[in-house]
Short mmCIF file of C-alpha atoms in Angstrom, two decimals:
data_model
loop_
_atom_site.label_atom_id
_atom_site.label_comp_id
_atom_site.label_asym_id
_atom_site.label_seq_id
_atom_site.Cartn_x
_atom_site.Cartn_y
_atom_site.Cartn_z
CA MET A 1 0.00 0.00 0.00
CA LEU A 2 1.35 3.41 -0.95
CA PHE A 3 0.76 6.75 0.74
CA SER A 4 -0.04 8.12 -2.70
CA SER A 5 -3.06 5.89 -3.29
CA ILE A 6 -6.82 6.21 -2.90
CA THR A 7 -6.89 3.10 -0.73
CA PHE A 8 -4.50 4.61 1.78
CA LEU A 9 -5.80 8.18 1.79
CA TYR A 10 -9.52 7.55 1.88
CA TYR A 11 -9.90 4.15 3.54
CA PHE A 12 -6.91 2.97 5.54
CA LEU A 13 -5.81 6.29 7.04
CA PRO A 14 -9.25 7.53 8.19
CA LEU A 15 -10.07 4.17 9.78
CA THR A 16 -6.67 4.08 11.47
CA LEU A 17 -7.13 7.60 12.87
CA VAL A 18 -10.58 6.76 14.21
CA LEU A 19 -9.24 3.63 15.92
CA TYR A 20 -6.12 5.37 17.23
CA PHE A 21 -7.87 8.35 18.79
CA THR A 22 -10.75 6.26 20.14
CA VAL A 23 -8.76 3.76 22.18
CA PRO A 24 -7.37 4.73 25.62
CA LYS A 25 -3.80 5.99 25.87
CA ALA A 26 -2.55 2.65 27.15
CA PHE A 27 -3.63 0.95 23.90
CA LYS A 28 -2.54 3.56 21.35
CA ASN A 29 0.71 1.75 20.50
CA THR A 30 -1.25 -1.48 20.09
CA ALA A 31 -3.64 0.24 17.68
CA LEU A 32 -0.75 1.77 15.75
CA LEU A 33 1.08 -1.56 15.60
CA LEU A 34 -2.03 -3.35 14.33
CA ALA A 35 -2.51 -0.73 11.63
CA SER A 36 1.19 -0.96 10.70
CA LEU A 37 1.05 -4.74 10.29
CA ILE A 38 -2.05 -4.46 8.10
CA PHE A 39 -0.36 -1.73 6.07
CA TYR A 40 2.77 -3.82 5.57
CA GLY A 41 0.93 -7.04 4.88
CA TRP A 42 -1.48 -5.46 2.39
CA GLY A 43 0.61 -6.31 -0.65
CA GLU A 44 2.83 -9.12 0.67
CA PRO A 45 1.38 -10.78 3.80
CA LYS A 46 3.99 -13.55 3.91
CA TYR A 47 6.75 -11.03 4.66
CA VAL A 48 5.02 -9.92 7.85
CA ILE A 49 6.49 -13.12 9.31
CA TRP A 50 10.03 -11.93 8.58
CA MET A 51 9.35 -8.57 10.10
CA ALA A 52 7.84 -10.21 13.19
CA LEU A 53 10.93 -12.42 13.46
CA SER A 54 13.20 -9.38 13.22
CA ILE A 55 11.20 -7.68 15.98
CA LEU A 56 11.32 -10.72 18.28
CA LEU A 57 15.06 -11.18 17.74
CA GLY A 58 15.66 -7.49 18.36
CA TYR A 59 13.59 -7.65 21.55
CA GLY A 60 15.43 -10.70 22.90
CA PHE A 61 18.88 -9.47 21.95
CA GLY A 62 18.15 -6.05 23.45
CA LEU A 63 17.42 -7.61 26.85
CA LEU A 64 20.54 -9.79 26.64
CA VAL A 65 22.76 -6.89 25.58
CA GLU A 66 21.53 -4.78 28.51
CA LYS A 67 22.13 -7.64 30.93
CA TYR A 68 25.69 -8.32 29.78
CA ARG A 69 26.87 -5.00 28.33
CA GLU A 70 29.29 -4.41 31.21
CA LYS A 71 30.89 -7.77 30.45
CA ARG A 72 32.78 -9.09 27.46
CA ALA A 73 29.75 -11.14 26.39
CA GLY A 74 27.72 -7.96 25.82
CA LYS A 75 29.80 -6.93 22.82
CA ALA A 76 29.58 -10.43 21.32
CA ILE A 77 25.80 -10.53 21.77
CA CYS A 78 25.44 -7.10 20.16
CA ALA A 79 27.63 -8.20 17.23
CA LEU A 80 25.56 -11.38 16.83
CA SER A 81 22.34 -9.36 16.75
CA VAL A 82 23.73 -7.00 14.12
CA GLY A 83 25.05 -9.95 12.12
CA ILE A 84 21.68 -11.73 12.07
CA SER A 85 19.86 -8.54 11.02
CA LEU A 86 22.35 -8.00 8.20
CA ALA A 87 22.05 -11.66 7.18
CA PHE A 88 18.31 -11.20 6.60
CA LEU A 89 19.03 -8.13 4.49
CA VAL A 90 21.76 -9.85 2.47
CA TYR A 91 19.59 -12.93 1.87
CA PHE A 92 16.68 -11.02 0.39
CA LYS A 93 18.45 -8.10 -1.26
CA TYR A 94 21.92 -9.21 -2.32
CA VAL A 95 22.13 -12.98 -2.68
CA ASP A 96 21.29 -12.96 -6.42
CA PHE A 97 23.83 -10.18 -6.99
CA PHE A 98 26.55 -12.32 -5.39
CA ILE A 99 25.46 -15.42 -7.36
CA GLN A 100 25.52 -13.47 -10.65
CA ASN A 101 29.04 -12.23 -9.98
CA VAL A 102 30.29 -15.65 -8.90
CA ASN A 103 28.87 -17.07 -12.14
CA ALA A 104 30.51 -14.30 -14.17
CA VAL A 105 33.94 -14.80 -12.57
CA THR A 106 34.01 -18.60 -12.37
CA GLY A 107 31.91 -19.61 -15.37
CA LEU A 108 29.53 -21.54 -13.12
CA GLN A 109 25.80 -21.55 -13.75
CA LEU A 110 24.40 -21.38 -10.25
CA SER A 111 20.66 -20.79 -10.20
CA LEU A 112 19.37 -17.43 -8.99
CA LEU A 113 16.93 -17.47 -6.08
CA ARG A 114 14.85 -14.60 -7.55
CA LEU A 115 13.45 -13.61 -4.17
CA ALA A 116 10.95 -10.77 -3.98
CA LEU A 117 12.41 -7.89 -1.97
CA PRO A 118 10.30 -7.12 1.12
CA ILE A 119 9.33 -3.44 0.95
CA GLY A 120 11.23 -1.30 3.42
CA ILE A 121 13.57 -4.06 4.61
CA SER A 122 16.59 -1.75 4.37
CA PHE A 123 14.86 0.79 6.61
CA TYR A 124 13.51 -1.49 9.33
CA THR A 125 16.72 -3.55 9.41
CA PHE A 126 18.67 -0.38 10.19
CA GLN A 127 16.18 0.47 12.92
CA VAL A 128 16.61 -2.94 14.58
CA ILE A 129 20.39 -2.46 14.44
CA SER A 130 19.99 1.05 15.84
CA TYR A 131 18.01 -0.33 18.78
CA THR A 132 20.51 -3.04 19.68
CA VAL A 133 23.55 -0.77 19.36
CA ASP A 134 21.87 2.03 21.33
CA VAL A 135 21.13 -0.41 24.15
CA TYR A 136 24.77 -1.55 24.08
CA LYS A 137 25.84 2.11 24.37
CA GLY A 138 23.72 2.57 27.49
CA GLU A 139 20.11 3.09 26.40
CA ARG A 140 17.59 1.22 28.54
CA ALA A 141 16.26 -1.91 26.81
CA GLN A 142 12.57 -1.85 25.93
CA ARG A 143 10.73 -4.37 28.06
CA ASN A 144 7.36 -3.87 26.43
CA LEU A 145 7.31 -5.89 23.21
CA ILE A 146 4.40 -3.85 21.80
CA HIS A 147 6.34 -0.60 22.23
CA LEU A 148 9.42 -1.99 20.47
CA ALA A 149 7.33 -3.51 17.67
CA THR A 150 5.59 -0.16 17.20
CA TYR A 151 8.95 1.57 16.82
CA ILE A 152 10.23 -0.92 14.22
CA ALA A 153 7.02 -1.44 12.23
CA MET A 154 5.46 2.04 12.44
CA PHE A 155 3.87 2.53 9.02
CA PRO A 156 4.48 6.29 8.53
CA GLN A 157 8.24 5.76 8.15
CA LEU A 158 8.34 2.06 7.31
CA ILE A 159 8.72 2.03 3.53
CA ALA A 160 10.79 5.12 2.73
CA GLY A 161 12.16 6.55 5.96
CA PRO A 162 13.35 8.69 7.49
CA ILE A 163 15.42 6.18 9.44
CA VAL A 164 14.29 6.75 13.03
CA ARG A 165 16.87 5.87 15.67
CA TYR A 166 15.69 4.27 18.88
CA ALA A 167 17.48 6.73 21.16
CA ASP A 168 15.60 9.60 19.48
CA ILE A 169 12.17 8.10 19.96
CA ALA A 170 12.38 5.95 23.11
CA GLU A 171 10.60 8.45 25.35
CA GLN A 172 7.95 9.20 22.73
CA LEU A 173 6.92 5.56 22.68
CA THR A 174 5.50 5.90 26.17
CA ASP A 175 4.90 9.63 26.56
CA ARG A 176 3.85 11.82 23.65
CA LYS A 177 1.58 14.79 23.47
CA TYR A 178 -1.29 15.53 21.11
CA SER A 179 -2.68 18.90 20.11
CA TRP A 180 -4.87 20.39 17.40
CA LYS A 181 -1.93 22.57 16.41
CA GLY A 182 0.35 19.56 16.00
CA THR A 183 -2.31 17.64 14.08
CA ALA A 184 -2.90 20.60 11.76
CA TRP A 185 0.86 20.89 11.16
CA GLY A 186 1.05 17.17 10.39
CA ILE A 187 -1.84 17.30 7.93
CA ARG A 188 -0.29 20.31 6.20
CA ARG A 189 3.02 18.47 5.85
CA LEU A 190 1.24 15.35 4.56
CA VAL A 191 -0.62 17.29 1.86
CA ILE A 192 2.52 19.15 0.79
CA GLY A 193 4.38 15.85 0.53
CA LEU A 194 1.57 14.36 -1.56
CA ALA A 195 1.63 17.35 -3.88
CA LYS A 196 5.41 17.08 -4.30
CA LYS A 197 5.08 13.39 -5.11
CA ILE A 198 2.03 13.43 -7.40
CA LEU A 199 2.14 16.84 -9.07
CA ILE A 200 5.89 17.24 -9.52
CA ALA A 201 7.83 13.98 -9.04
CA ASN A 202 5.43 11.82 -11.04
CA GLN A 203 5.32 14.27 -13.94
CA LEU A 204 9.12 14.41 -14.05
CA GLY A 205 9.14 10.62 -13.88
CA GLU A 206 7.05 10.55 -17.06
CA LEU A 207 9.68 12.64 -18.82
CA CYS A 208 12.40 10.22 -17.65
CA SER A 209 10.36 7.28 -18.96
CA ALA A 210 9.87 9.03 -22.29
CA PHE A 211 13.63 9.52 -22.58
CA ARG A 212 14.30 5.88 -21.78
CA ALA A 213 11.81 4.71 -24.42
CA SER A 214 13.01 7.16 -27.07
CA GLN A 215 14.82 6.04 -30.19
CA GLU A 216 15.68 9.65 -31.07
CA LYS A 217 18.27 10.66 -28.46
CA SER A 218 20.00 14.04 -28.63
CA VAL A 219 22.31 16.06 -26.40
CA LEU A 220 19.40 18.27 -25.42
CA PHE A 221 17.26 15.25 -24.54
CA CYS A 222 20.08 13.75 -22.44
CA TRP A 223 20.42 16.97 -20.44
CA MET A 224 16.65 17.20 -20.02
CA TYR A 225 16.66 13.63 -18.70
CA ALA A 226 19.55 14.28 -16.30
CA ILE A 227 17.91 17.40 -14.90
CA ALA A 228 14.48 15.77 -14.76
CA PHE A 229 15.71 12.70 -12.88
CA THR A 230 17.74 14.81 -10.45
CA LEU A 231 14.58 16.75 -9.63
CA HIS A 232 12.38 13.64 -9.77
CA ILE A 233 14.32 11.71 -7.14
CA TYR A 234 14.41 14.75 -4.86
CA PHE A 235 10.68 15.48 -5.01
CA ASP A 236 9.78 11.79 -4.82
CA PHE A 237 11.99 11.02 -1.84
CA SER A 238 11.51 14.30 0.03
CA GLY A 239 7.78 14.09 -0.68
CA TYR A 240 7.62 10.68 1.02
CA SER A 241 9.69 12.03 3.91
CA ASP A 242 7.29 14.97 4.26
CA MET A 243 4.35 12.55 4.36
CA ALA A 244 6.10 10.37 6.94
CA ILE A 245 7.02 13.31 9.17
CA GLY A 246 3.51 14.74 8.87
CA LEU A 247 1.82 11.44 9.68
CA GLY A 248 4.19 10.93 12.59
CA ARG A 249 3.18 14.30 14.04
CA VAL A 250 -0.51 13.41 13.73
CA PHE A 251 0.19 10.33 15.86
CA GLY A 252 2.21 12.41 18.33
CA PHE A 253 5.74 11.55 17.14
CA ARG A 254 8.47 13.96 16.09
CA PHE A 255 10.71 12.50 13.40
CA GLN A 256 14.01 13.93 12.24
CA GLU A 257 13.99 16.12 9.13
CA ASN A 258 15.40 14.23 6.17
CA PHE A 259 16.03 16.93 3.55
CA ASN A 260 17.12 20.56 3.75
CA TYR A 261 17.23 21.94 0.20
CA PRO A 262 20.30 19.91 -0.82
CA TYR A 263 20.53 21.44 -4.31
CA ILE A 264 21.62 24.81 -2.94
CA SER A 265 24.78 23.23 -1.50
CA SER A 266 28.20 24.69 -2.25
CA SER A 267 30.07 21.40 -1.88
CA ILE A 268 29.47 17.66 -1.88
CA THR A 269 30.23 17.72 1.85
CA GLU A 270 27.41 20.19 2.40
CA PHE A 271 25.13 18.26 0.03
CA TRP A 272 25.37 15.18 2.22
CA ARG A 273 24.49 17.22 5.29
CA ARG A 274 21.28 18.20 3.53
CA TRP A 275 20.35 15.07 1.54
CA HIS A 276 18.80 11.98 3.22
CA ILE A 277 20.02 13.29 6.56
CA SER A 278 18.84 10.28 8.57
CA LEU A 279 20.84 7.86 6.39
CA GLY A 280 23.97 10.00 6.48
CA THR A 281 23.91 10.35 10.26
CA TRP A 282 23.15 6.63 10.64
CA PHE A 283 26.25 5.62 8.68
CA ARG A 284 28.30 8.24 10.51
CA ASP A 285 27.30 7.04 13.98
CA TYR A 286 27.06 3.29 13.39
CA VAL A 287 29.80 2.69 10.79
CA TYR A 288 32.19 5.63 10.32
CA ILE A 289 32.81 6.44 14.00
CA PRO A 290 33.09 2.75 15.10
CA LEU A 291 35.67 2.25 12.32
CA GLY A 292 37.72 5.01 13.90
CA GLY A 293 36.34 8.07 12.11
CA ASN A 294 39.04 10.71 11.89
CA ARG A 295 40.76 9.70 15.13
CA LYS A 296 43.37 7.33 13.68
CA GLY A 297 45.20 9.48 11.18
CA ARG A 298 44.52 10.78 7.69
CA GLU A 299 45.06 7.52 5.81
CA ARG A 300 42.69 5.60 8.06
CA GLN A 301 40.11 8.39 7.78
CA LEU A 302 40.19 8.23 3.98
CA PHE A 303 39.87 4.45 4.12
CA ASN A 304 36.88 4.79 6.44
CA ILE A 305 35.26 7.26 4.04
CA LEU A 306 35.69 4.81 1.17
CA VAL A 307 34.16 1.93 3.16
CA VAL A 308 31.21 4.02 4.34
CA TRP A 309 30.38 5.28 0.87
CA MET A 310 30.72 1.90 -0.80
CA LEU A 311 28.28 0.57 1.81
CA THR A 312 26.01 3.58 1.32
CA GLY A 313 25.88 2.89 -2.40
CA PHE A 314 25.33 -0.85 -1.87
CA TRP A 315 22.53 -0.09 0.62
CA HIS A 316 20.61 1.59 -2.19
CA GLY A 317 20.60 -1.45 -4.44
CA ALA A 318 22.24 -4.72 -5.45
CA ALA A 319 23.99 -3.55 -8.60
CA TRP A 320 27.40 -2.22 -9.59
CA ASN A 321 26.05 1.18 -10.59
CA PHE A 322 25.03 1.81 -6.95
CA ILE A 323 28.50 0.85 -5.74
CA LEU A 324 30.07 3.13 -8.36
CA TRP A 325 27.67 5.89 -7.23
CA GLY A 326 28.94 5.48 -3.66
CA VAL A 327 32.60 5.36 -4.75
CA LEU A 328 32.14 8.56 -6.77
CA PHE A 329 30.97 10.37 -3.65
CA ALA A 330 33.85 8.86 -1.64
CA VAL A 331 36.34 10.26 -4.17
CA LEU A 332 34.67 13.70 -4.24
CA LEU A 333 34.50 13.91 -0.45
CA THR A 334 38.14 12.83 -0.17
CA VAL A 335 39.27 15.46 -2.68
CA GLU A 336 37.29 18.10 -0.81
CA LYS A 337 38.77 17.14 2.54
CA LEU A 338 42.33 17.16 1.18
CA TRP A 339 42.32 20.50 -0.64
CA LEU A 340 39.16 21.52 -2.55
CA LEU A 341 36.92 22.79 0.27
CA LYS A 342 39.02 25.91 0.86
CA ARG A 343 39.00 26.76 -2.84
CA LEU A 344 35.25 26.29 -3.15
CA LYS A 345 34.74 29.10 -0.64
CA GLU A 346 36.30 31.55 -3.10
CA SER A 347 33.25 31.56 -5.38
CA ARG A 348 29.72 30.65 -4.29
CA LEU A 349 28.54 30.53 -7.92
CA LEU A 350 31.26 28.18 -9.19
CA SER A 351 31.01 25.98 -6.10
CA ARG A 352 27.28 25.52 -6.63
CA ILE A 353 27.74 24.76 -10.33
CA TYR A 354 30.41 22.19 -9.43
CA THR A 355 28.15 20.58 -6.80
CA LEU A 356 25.06 20.42 -9.02
CA PHE A 357 27.06 19.03 -11.93
CA PHE A 358 28.52 16.11 -9.97
CA VAL A 359 25.28 15.43 -8.10
CA MET A 360 23.43 15.28 -11.42
CA LEU A 361 26.12 13.04 -12.90
CA SER A 362 25.86 10.76 -9.88
CA PHE A 363 22.11 10.39 -10.29
CA VAL A 364 22.53 9.48 -13.96
CA ILE A 365 24.75 6.64 -12.73
CA PHE A 366 22.26 5.84 -9.97
CA ASN A 367 19.35 5.44 -12.39
CA GLY A 368 21.10 3.30 -14.96
CA GLU A 369 19.74 -0.22 -15.22
CA THR A 370 23.29 -1.33 -16.02
CA LEU A 371 26.71 0.30 -15.90
CA GLY A 372 26.74 0.30 -19.69
CA GLN A 373 23.49 2.22 -19.85
CA ALA A 374 24.70 4.70 -17.23
CA PHE A 375 27.93 5.37 -19.15
CA SER A 376 25.95 5.72 -22.38
CA ASP A 377 23.66 8.30 -20.74
CA ILE A 378 26.66 10.25 -19.45
CA ALA A 379 28.36 10.13 -22.86
CA GLY A 380 25.14 11.47 -24.39
CA LEU A 381 25.45 14.62 -22.29
CA PHE A 382 28.61 15.45 -24.25
CA GLY A 383 27.51 14.25 -27.67
CA GLY A 384 28.92 10.75 -27.36
CA GLY A 385 27.70 8.12 -29.79
CA GLY A 386 27.34 10.67 -32.58
CA ILE A 387 23.91 11.86 -31.44
CA PRO A 388 22.71 15.27 -32.67
CA LEU A 389 22.57 18.34 -30.46
CA VAL A 390 18.80 18.72 -30.85
CA SER A 391 15.96 16.50 -32.04
CA GLN A 392 12.30 17.16 -32.77
CA GLU A 393 11.30 14.73 -30.04
CA ALA A 394 13.44 16.57 -27.47
CA LEU A 395 11.87 19.90 -28.46
CA TYR A 396 8.40 18.36 -28.17
CA TYR A 397 9.06 17.08 -24.65
CA LEU A 398 10.75 20.33 -23.63
CA SER A 399 7.62 22.19 -24.69
CA SER A 400 5.37 19.67 -22.91
CA PHE A 401 7.29 19.60 -19.62
CA GLN A 402 8.76 23.11 -19.42
CA VAL A 403 6.30 24.24 -16.75
CA VAL A 404 6.92 21.32 -14.39
CA LEU A 405 10.68 21.65 -14.94
CA VAL A 406 10.59 25.32 -13.94
CA VAL A 407 8.33 24.58 -10.96
CA GLY A 408 10.68 21.78 -9.93
CA ILE A 409 13.77 23.97 -10.15
CA ILE A 410 12.15 26.73 -8.09
CA GLY A 411 10.66 24.25 -5.62
CA ALA A 412 14.06 22.67 -5.01
CA THR A 413 15.26 25.98 -3.52
CA PRO A 414 14.00 27.81 -0.42
CA ALA A 415 12.63 30.65 -2.62
CA ALA A 416 8.96 29.66 -2.47
CA CYS A 417 9.11 28.80 1.23
CA ASN A 418 10.84 32.09 2.06
CA PHE A 419 8.22 34.01 0.07
CA VAL A 420 5.39 32.35 2.01
CA ARG A 421 7.15 33.07 5.30
CA ARG A 422 7.58 36.74 4.41
CA ILE A 423 3.93 37.04 3.47
CA SER A 424 2.92 35.23 6.65
CA GLY A 425 5.12 37.50 8.76
CA LYS A 426 3.70 40.66 7.24
CA ALA A 427 0.14 39.41 7.55
CA ALA A 428 0.51 37.76 10.95
CA GLY A 429 -2.88 37.43 12.53
CA SER A 430 -4.65 38.16 9.25
CA LYS A 431 -8.04 36.46 9.11
CA LEU A 432 -7.78 36.26 5.32
CA LEU A 433 -4.43 34.45 5.47
CA ASN A 434 -5.64 32.07 8.17
CA ALA A 435 -8.67 31.24 6.05
CA LEU A 436 -6.64 30.91 2.85
CA GLU A 437 -4.29 28.15 4.02
CA PRO A 438 -6.92 25.41 4.48
CA VAL A 439 -8.48 26.43 1.15
CA VAL A 440 -5.14 26.02 -0.64
CA LEU A 441 -4.49 22.67 1.07
CA THR A 442 -7.99 21.46 0.16
CA VAL A 443 -7.50 22.44 -3.48
CA LEU A 444 -4.15 20.64 -3.54
CA MET A 445 -5.78 17.54 -2.06
CA LEU A 446 -8.56 17.64 -4.66
CA VAL A 447 -6.07 17.97 -7.52
CA VAL A 448 -3.95 15.12 -6.11
CA THR A 449 -7.07 12.97 -5.76
CA ALA A 450 -8.06 13.73 -9.35
CA TYR A 451 -4.65 12.53 -10.57
CA LEU A 452 -4.93 9.35 -8.51
CA VAL A 453 -8.49 8.60 -9.65
CA ASP A 454 -7.38 9.15 -13.24
CA GLY A 455 -4.77 6.45 -12.72
CA SER A 456 -1.91 8.72 -13.70
CA PHE A 457 1.74 7.62 -13.72
CA ASN A 458 2.50 6.82 -10.06
CA PRO A 459 5.66 4.71 -9.65
CA PHE A 460 7.11 3.67 -6.31
CA LEU A 461 10.83 4.48 -6.39
CA TYR A 462 11.77 2.49 -3.28
CA PHE A 463 10.84 -1.09 -4.13
CA ARG A 464 14.54 -1.84 -4.58
CA PHE A 465 15.37 -0.34 -1.18
#
């Protein structure tokens, strides 16, 4: 079940809210857990068993880690828990990748398992690991199985993040506050996220699909595709994060922000402080720092950066283009740390052009179905393959999608948000402004609903995650 679906918006969510706010406080986590299991099992009920197993193992290991964390056994138990969680992830997500590469290297013909990837397994696996490691570091183990299961399976952030760390939400599991103001804020964020996903990301996704299906490539079309996908993945992913954060607030939870206008960054270092923030901080705290971070000399630090970014790329998908994507960022971050960061400060304009260029290039690699296709797409940006500069098809699609491209470019900056804030500040307390906001949100919701009823292009970008 997707957030951006009629089933979710007009059936599942209203019924869940009625149940959640009807039951007494002591049973709210139970209600939320029940709804989360139904949500997860809607499309693939058999994988609820694997999630339940992950939750039970996390619960048991958490208690054992707390009991023995002052002893040598505590570290071994924590490592075992992390190892088992990663084994589940490797089995479902990466085993065919390893088999394919073994076959390619050895000439063997081992059969692929062709397992369906459980939706959101990368996200909830990281949350189970977060819980166990946080307990090992001193966090109190959760003795209420329902509370822990609610944290791991909570549907608002289950399928596309943000990755919620146990230490950040432990108190909220037992003591969270509700208010009309918080609910209104959550609904506003949900509607904005839906609009970003349906009205911008999906339209840009259509342009990307048209490029992929085209037999009339041109340099202009390649650049349109690169720009469109760079905007598409931002609005799709940040839109889902907005929806998750908004839904969390409705249920009384405060989730970490996941995006902060990454495309205005002046360096790759800054970009990764603004893009998928919860993933970046997770790898920093649970991989980079345990490896030694920057405490063991420059060479070890650069090695740690390479490991973290190879793993970050591999986390996104079981293919070589994702690994290359991660390695590219490792190289760029290393170059910046060694000498480039100081030079980037000399010109804000050139530093932003540099950042956008390499981010866009990285996403062309990211979206390639194969490495060959990714390299072909990059070559096309510079006229590789003898393609013309302009084609009639490219001009047609430029004319058709120019509005959404402009809206996407503006929306990826703080310009629109800053404008609204200035207007709000000048008209603070204005009855007209207070009345206008729900009208605008209602209109957005009606337009989104019309697109969904029409059955418009509505892909789910995170099946492979």
